[in-house]
């Protein structure tokens, strides 16, 4: 597997010819991507190792190049490769098991995955350098039949019997077939007998004609399920692209991951370990004293760690006991977590690791330097890790992801700033829409440009803003269409029917003059869920997690923590491997909004104007116009911009034109700075 992936990236980079791009083969970046900043924050304590241990990633969404402006998440996939190799060596020395798990969603996010056709053509070859033991697909793998087929033919084949889709099919030549294997029954290096399944939630945005996501009851009716449930097993491992906490009440509708746990528990008392995803959170859930589940963040910001100290197995051939002088798991999911230790079948623990080199080196090869300025020793980097880092650097250049667009002078976020405030990313998007979405021939006419909150998938972080960042912030390419010269009254009725919170006051309707001021009071109303872009769990539960505009929290030595995850889960508050100050997430933006592109007086709309919108919104706009009796049909919807111009271009053009162009005078926000 490893040689295959190294070959394919090399071949891909060699085959691709980009005029004017030349690589100097002597330049090898020995560490994270060269633009990335080093963190100064070190983990709080060594990891507790048990006899059976897991490293878990999920929802990587192509983010294998790391997060250049966020020191806590600065590592790239090559650094992760080196980390995993060291951890595997450690497990060998300890004679314990270490299993690698991924819960899916490889694409739709970073430019590394999305700027190629098919998606993942480069990033999958990089991802494949981790020898995962079990992985599954994710709802973003079934948005289109072509994407599902790509995964069926490529990623799934590379991982072979480890790529599990217990409930996901793709249509090929008229026949539905499983994208990967339905289950995996295997013995670990140290003899533990495992049966694993991989399931994915059913996403409303799925390609219904070319993909199938079966519900849990379907799984339970399959002959292969019956067969595998007869096997002698020490531990069930359930990998899900699904949250771990949602209960299973209805087998036809609810989360297949938790339903699968319930079903297995109904037939055996054996331990069950769940690895969830899709939630984009860190979390840990206890179901009973022998079953629990972890969720391990998103976008390569987190590596999840689960350690089970003892899983009873007659075939175990590894270490008989754990070394006394090393930390090992001492928590339990047994109710109340106190009682007699004899009643507790096994102890366990979990940890959420920040995705940076300092963390990776701390847990494997020790750091050098003082703790306030730790440095990673050269022994950390493995040849394969360096190679992967180097491949990523080359791919980023080749795909034009490193092009500097402008300097972000501050953070722009979803939910740390109120509607209307500077630093709110949607306010920035409005400025950008007004500035860039202009049809020359109609530039003199009044217009509004509509978009919705799901357009944006990530924050913009203070510091250099590149083409790669622009992909990540607006990953979905939507075209711009318009209805010409719509009357203000029709527009007002239409937006009101779509429950838009931005008021409209038409110049000639005697509305009070200040009504276009954004109504902040009406935040509470959540009546627009029908409108929600790509209305899937992950948009609803999505919380970008790095902002705090509160004074930073201080630890005992008076050192300030940077904002980041502060996780409270079923085992307590000590899950985060590195301490952070909390992130403020108390504002949500309006679902539907628009930029007033050209009115001299923002509070008075002219009698008629062009209404421009993304093609994603077109049908809803037409439906609302119809409902409110306005005389517009599909025939009135025309292309506003050239077909090649999409929502992805908006921030690229705007920042290149309007933001500072000196990349060397563009600092990131340091821990402790506001
Ligand atoms: C990060 O640390 C490495 C040494 O470990 C150093 O070579 C590099 O210049 C540092 N990067 C930045 C942006 O300070
Ligand atoms: C598999 O990957 C290759 C390389 O990216 C691509 O050319 C091919 O189209 C993919 N297969 C499918 C079925 O998409
Ligand atoms: C599906 O059809 C294509 C084109 O006819 C063919 O190349 C391919 O082998 C077929 N695949 C299967 C699995 O039958
Ligand atoms: C498990 O058993 C309980 C109690 O009999 C039942 O209510 C539940 O529906 C079962 N769940 C599954 C997934 O089989
Ligand atoms: C974490 O899981 C618990 C159940 O263990 C659930 O109640 C809680 O809502 C989850 N938290 C988040 C942030 O998803
Ligand atoms: C549990 O283990 C941790 C180290 O992993 C240690 O700091 C803590 O004191 C232990 N707690 C108990 C109750 O033994
Ligand atoms: C990279 O992208 C930027 C922004 O779209 C563009 O201006 C530049 O010409 C591109 N560079 C190459 C080498 O394609
Ligand atoms: C727009 O429509 C109004 C009537 O609503 C009409 O008076 C006006 O001439 C139209 N303008 C253009 C540019 O078509
Ligand atoms: C939209 O219009 C339809 C038809 O008049 C009406 O039933 C519906 O309640 C309206 N929705 C809102 C949010 O005003
Ligand atoms: C709105 O109207 C009121 C009374 O008609 C007037 O006093 C006020 O100045 C107007 N405000 C604006 C912003 O035009
Ligand atoms: C979009 O707005 C709706 C309504 O306020 C909200 O429920 C949803 O979570 C928002 N989605 C995102 C991605 O912010
Ligand atoms: C960018 O800023 C640096 C540091 O202040 C300065 O030396 C350099 O001349 C500036 N470059 C341009 C093109 O203004």
PDB file of N, CA, C and O in Angstrom, residues 489-525:
ATOM      1  N   UNK A 489     -41.496  45.556  -4.382  1.00  0.00           N
ATOM      2  CA  UNK A 489     -42.573  44.900  -3.633  1.00  0.00           C
ATOM      3  C   UNK A 489     -42.509  43.387  -3.771  1.00  0.00           C
ATOM      4  O   UNK A 489     -42.707  42.652  -2.808  1.00  0.00           O
ATOM      5  N   UNK A 490     -42.226  42.926  -4.983  1.00  0.00           N
ATOM      6  CA  UNK A 490     -42.094  41.480  -5.183  1.00  0.00           C
ATOM      7  C   UNK A 490     -40.895  40.940  -4.403  1.00  0.00           C
ATOM      8  O   UNK A 490     -40.955  39.871  -3.797  1.00  0.00           O
ATOM      9  N   UNK A 491     -39.810  41.680  -4.431  1.00  0.00           N
ATOM     10  CA  UNK A 491     -38.615  41.263  -3.701  1.00  0.00           C
ATOM     11  C   UNK A 491     -38.904  41.192  -2.204  1.00  0.00           C
ATOM     12  O   UNK A 491     -38.540  40.235  -1.521  1.00  0.00           O
ATOM     13  N   UNK A 492     -39.605  42.180  -1.731  1.00  0.00           N
ATOM     14  CA  UNK A 492     -39.900  42.243  -0.304  1.00  0.00           C
ATOM     15  C   UNK A 492     -40.773  41.056   0.123  1.00  0.00           C
ATOM     16  O   UNK A 492     -40.509  40.404   1.133  1.00  0.00           O
ATOM     17  N   UNK A 493     -41.783  40.763  -0.682  1.00  0.00           N
ATOM     18  CA  UNK A 493     -42.665  39.634  -0.347  1.00  0.00           C
ATOM     19  C   UNK A 493     -41.898  38.311  -0.430  1.00  0.00           C
ATOM     20  O   UNK A 493     -42.062  37.423   0.397  1.00  0.00           O
ATOM     21  N   UNK A 494     -41.048  38.210  -1.452  1.00  0.00           N
ATOM     22  CA  UNK A 494     -40.277  36.979  -1.657  1.00  0.00           C
ATOM     23  C   UNK A 494     -39.334  36.731  -0.474  1.00  0.00           C
ATOM     24  O   UNK A 494     -39.318  35.644   0.102  1.00  0.00           O
ATOM     25  N   UNK A 495     -38.574  37.742  -0.095  1.00  0.00           N
ATOM     26  CA  UNK A 495     -37.604  37.526   0.985  1.00  0.00           C
ATOM     27  C   UNK A 495     -38.323  37.302   2.313  1.00  0.00           C
ATOM     28  O   UNK A 495     -37.865  36.539   3.158  1.00  0.00           O
ATOM     29  N   UNK A 496     -39.448  37.948   2.467  1.00  0.00           N
ATOM     30  CA  UNK A 496     -40.198  37.753   3.695  1.00  0.00           C
ATOM     31  C   UNK A 496     -40.749  36.321   3.744  1.00  0.00           C
ATOM     32  O   UNK A 496     -40.733  35.666   4.786  1.00  0.00           O
ATOM     33  N   UNK A 497     -41.197  35.812   2.586  1.00  0.00           N
ATOM     34  CA  UNK A 497     -41.686  34.431   2.555  1.00  0.00           C
ATOM     35  C   UNK A 497     -40.560  33.440   2.828  1.00  0.00           C
ATOM     36  O   UNK A 497     -40.799  32.339   3.331  1.00  0.00           O
ATOM     37  N   UNK A 498     -39.343  33.825   2.514  1.00  0.00           N
ATOM     38  CA  UNK A 498     -38.196  32.952   2.805  1.00  0.00           C
ATOM     39  C   UNK A 498     -37.684  33.182   4.228  1.00  0.00           C
ATOM     40  O   UNK A 498     -36.603  32.717   4.598  1.00  0.00           O
ATOM     41  N   UNK A 499     -38.469  33.921   5.012  1.00  0.00           N
ATOM     42  CA  UNK A 499     -38.133  34.215   6.414  1.00  0.00           C
ATOM     43  C   UNK A 499     -36.794  34.927   6.568  1.00  0.00           C
ATOM     44  O   UNK A 499     -36.106  34.757   7.570  1.00  0.00           O
ATOM     45  N   UNK A 500     -36.422  35.713   5.569  1.00  0.00           N
ATOM     46  CA  UNK A 500     -35.175  36.467   5.692  1.00  0.00           C
ATOM     47  C   UNK A 500     -35.339  37.502   6.805  1.00  0.00           C
ATOM     48  O   UNK A 500     -36.402  38.075   6.978  1.00  0.00           O
ATOM     49  N   UNK A 501     -34.274  37.699   7.527  1.00  0.00           N
ATOM     50  CA  UNK A 501     -34.356  38.623   8.658  1.00  0.00           C
ATOM     51  C   UNK A 501     -33.932  40.041   8.302  1.00  0.00           C
ATOM     52  O   UNK A 501     -34.044  40.940   9.094  1.00  0.00           O
ATOM     53  N   UNK A 502     -33.398  40.183   7.101  1.00  0.00           N
ATOM     54  CA  UNK A 502     -32.970  41.507   6.669  1.00  0.00           C
ATOM     55  C   UNK A 502     -34.210  42.218   6.122  1.00  0.00           C
ATOM     56  O   UNK A 502     -34.840  41.712   5.193  1.00  0.00           O
ATOM     57  N   UNK A 503     -34.574  43.345   6.683  1.00  0.00           N
ATOM     58  CA  UNK A 503     -35.806  44.004   6.256  1.00  0.00           C
ATOM     59  C   UNK A 503     -35.600  44.786   4.966  1.00  0.00           C
ATOM     60  O   UNK A 503     -34.501  45.205   4.661  1.00  0.00           O
ATOM     61  N   UNK A 504     -36.727  44.984   4.283  1.00  0.00           N
ATOM     62  CA  UNK A 504     -36.688  45.737   3.026  1.00  0.00           C
ATOM     63  C   UNK A 504     -37.684  46.871   3.143  1.00  0.00           C
ATOM     64  O   UNK A 504     -38.819  46.664   3.540  1.00  0.00           O
ATOM     65  N   UNK A 505     -37.249  48.065   2.799  1.00  0.00           N
ATOM     66  CA  UNK A 505     -38.189  49.160   2.800  1.00  0.00           C
ATOM     67  C   UNK A 505     -38.182  49.803   1.413  1.00  0.00           C
ATOM     68  O   UNK A 505     -37.195  50.380   0.979  1.00  0.00           O
ATOM     69  N   UNK A 506     -39.305  49.605   0.715  1.00  0.00           N
ATOM     70  CA  UNK A 506     -39.358  50.104  -0.659  1.00  0.00           C
ATOM     71  C   UNK A 506     -39.610  51.600  -0.627  1.00  0.00           C
ATOM     72  O   UNK A 506     -40.384  52.095   0.196  1.00  0.00           O
ATOM     73  N   UNK A 507     -39.008  52.303  -1.534  1.00  0.00           N
ATOM     74  CA  UNK A 507     -38.976  53.751  -1.521  1.00  0.00           C
ATOM     75  C   UNK A 507     -40.382  54.341  -1.564  1.00  0.00           C
ATOM     76  O   UNK A 507     -40.666  55.351  -0.958  1.00  0.00           O
ATOM     77  N   UNK A 508     -41.279  53.648  -2.236  1.00  0.00           N
ATOM     78  CA  UNK A 508     -42.603  54.221  -2.465  1.00  0.00           C
ATOM     79  C   UNK A 508     -43.702  53.527  -1.667  1.00  0.00           C
ATOM     80  O   UNK A 508     -44.855  53.624  -1.974  1.00  0.00           O
ATOM     81  N   UNK A 509     -43.341  52.798  -0.637  1.00  0.00           N
ATOM     82  CA  UNK A 509     -44.416  52.094   0.073  1.00  0.00           C
ATOM     83  C   UNK A 509     -44.658  52.641   1.472  1.00  0.00           C
ATOM     84  O   UNK A 509     -45.381  52.045   2.264  1.00  0.00           O
ATOM     85  N   UNK A 510     -44.063  53.794   1.795  1.00  0.00           N
ATOM     86  CA  UNK A 510     -44.332  54.438   3.066  1.00  0.00           C
ATOM     87  C   UNK A 510     -43.831  53.666   4.258  1.00  0.00           C
ATOM     88  O   UNK A 510     -44.203  53.929   5.395  1.00  0.00           O
ATOM     89  N   UNK A 511     -42.957  52.710   4.025  1.00  0.00           N
ATOM     90  CA  UNK A 511     -42.357  51.998   5.162  1.00  0.00           C
ATOM     91  C   UNK A 511     -41.563  52.973   6.001  1.00  0.00           C
ATOM     92  O   UNK A 511     -41.058  53.968   5.499  1.00  0.00           O
ATOM     93  N   UNK A 512     -41.410  52.644   7.266  1.00  0.00           N
ATOM     94  CA  UNK A 512     -40.587  53.532   8.077  1.00  0.00           C
ATOM     95  C   UNK A 512     -39.161  53.488   7.537  1.00  0.00           C
ATOM     96  O   UNK A 512     -38.662  52.476   7.090  1.00  0.00           O
ATOM     97  N   UNK A 513     -38.520  54.629   7.631  1.00  0.00           N
ATOM     98  CA  UNK A 513     -37.305  54.838   6.875  1.00  0.00           C
ATOM     99  C   UNK A 513     -36.103  54.047   7.362  1.00  0.00           C
ATOM    100  O   UNK A 513     -35.141  53.890   6.645  1.00  0.00           O
ATOM    101  N   UNK A 514     -36.121  53.528   8.552  1.00  0.00           N
ATOM    102  CA  UNK A 514     -34.907  52.868   9.057  1.00  0.00           C
ATOM    103  C   UNK A 514     -35.049  51.352   9.089  1.00  0.00           C
ATOM    104  O   UNK A 514     -34.308  50.670   9.755  1.00  0.00           O
ATOM    105  N   UNK A 515     -36.015  50.861   8.343  1.00  0.00           N
ATOM    106  CA  UNK A 515     -36.324  49.447   8.530  1.00  0.00           C
ATOM    107  C   UNK A 515     -35.314  48.518   7.864  1.00  0.00           C
ATOM    108  O   UNK A 515     -35.372  47.319   8.052  1.00  0.00           O
ATOM    109  N   UNK A 516     -34.390  49.053   7.074  1.00  0.00           N
ATOM    110  CA  UNK A 516     -33.427  48.125   6.483  1.00  0.00           C
ATOM    111  C   UNK A 516     -32.280  47.823   7.435  1.00  0.00           C
ATOM    112  O   UNK A 516     -31.397  47.034   7.139  1.00  0.00           O
ATOM    113  N   UNK A 517     -32.314  48.471   8.594  1.00  0.00           N
ATOM    114  CA  UNK A 517     -31.312  48.140   9.595  1.00  0.00           C
ATOM    115  C   UNK A 517     -31.544  46.691  10.000  1.00  0.00           C
ATOM    116  O   UNK A 517     -32.670  46.270  10.214  1.00  0.00           O
ATOM    117  N   UNK A 518     -30.473  45.963  10.040  1.00  0.00           N
ATOM    118  CA  UNK A 518     -30.605  44.538  10.306  1.00  0.00           C
ATOM    119  C   UNK A 518     -31.196  44.303  11.686  1.00  0.00           C
ATOM    120  O   UNK A 518     -30.795  44.919  12.661  1.00  0.00           O
ATOM    121  N   UNK A 519     -32.161  43.436  11.712  1.00  0.00           N
ATOM    122  CA  UNK A 519     -32.913  43.218  12.936  1.00  0.00           C
ATOM    123  C   UNK A 519     -32.228  42.166  13.793  1.00  0.00           C
ATOM    124  O   UNK A 519     -32.360  40.982  13.565  1.00  0.00           O
ATOM    125  N   UNK A 520     -31.529  42.625  14.771  1.00  0.00           N
ATOM    126  CA  UNK A 520     -30.781  41.679  15.610  1.00  0.00           C
ATOM    127  C   UNK A 520     -31.663  40.993  16.631  1.00  0.00           C
ATOM    128  O   UNK A 520     -31.317  39.956  17.156  1.00  0.00           O
ATOM    129  N   UNK A 521     -32.812  41.615  16.887  1.00  0.00           N
ATOM    130  CA  UNK A 521     -33.686  41.045  17.915  1.00  0.00           C
ATOM    131  C   UNK A 521     -34.256  39.710  17.473  1.00  0.00           C
ATOM    132  O   UNK A 521     -34.588  38.864  18.276  1.00  0.00           O
ATOM    133  N   UNK A 522     -34.407  39.517  16.178  1.00  0.00           N
ATOM    134  CA  UNK A 522     -35.136  38.342  15.716  1.00  0.00           C
ATOM    135  C   UNK A 522     -34.259  37.100  15.591  1.00  0.00           C
ATOM    136  O   UNK A 522     -34.628  36.122  14.981  1.00  0.00           O
ATOM    137  N   UNK A 523     -33.085  37.145  16.198  1.00  0.00           N
ATOM    138  CA  UNK A 523     -32.179  36.009  16.111  1.00  0.00           C
ATOM    139  C   UNK A 523     -32.755  34.672  16.532  1.00  0.00           C
ATOM    140  O   UNK A 523     -32.441  33.651  15.973  1.00  0.00           O
ATOM    141  N   UNK A 524     -33.557  34.722  17.590  1.00  0.00           N
ATOM    142  CA  UNK A 524     -34.027  33.476  18.191  1.00  0.00           C
ATOM    143  C   UNK A 524     -34.793  32.598  17.222  1.00  0.00           C
ATOM    144  O   UNK A 524     -34.723  31.380  17.285  1.00  0.00           O
ATOM    145  N   UNK A 525     -35.519  33.203  16.314  1.00  0.00           N
ATOM    146  CA  UNK A 525     -36.382  32.417  15.437  1.00  0.00           C
ATOM    147  C   UNK A 525     -35.570  31.491  14.531  1.00  0.00           C
ATOM    148  O   UNK A 525     -34.681  31.909  13.824  1.00  0.00           O
TER     149      UNK A 525
END
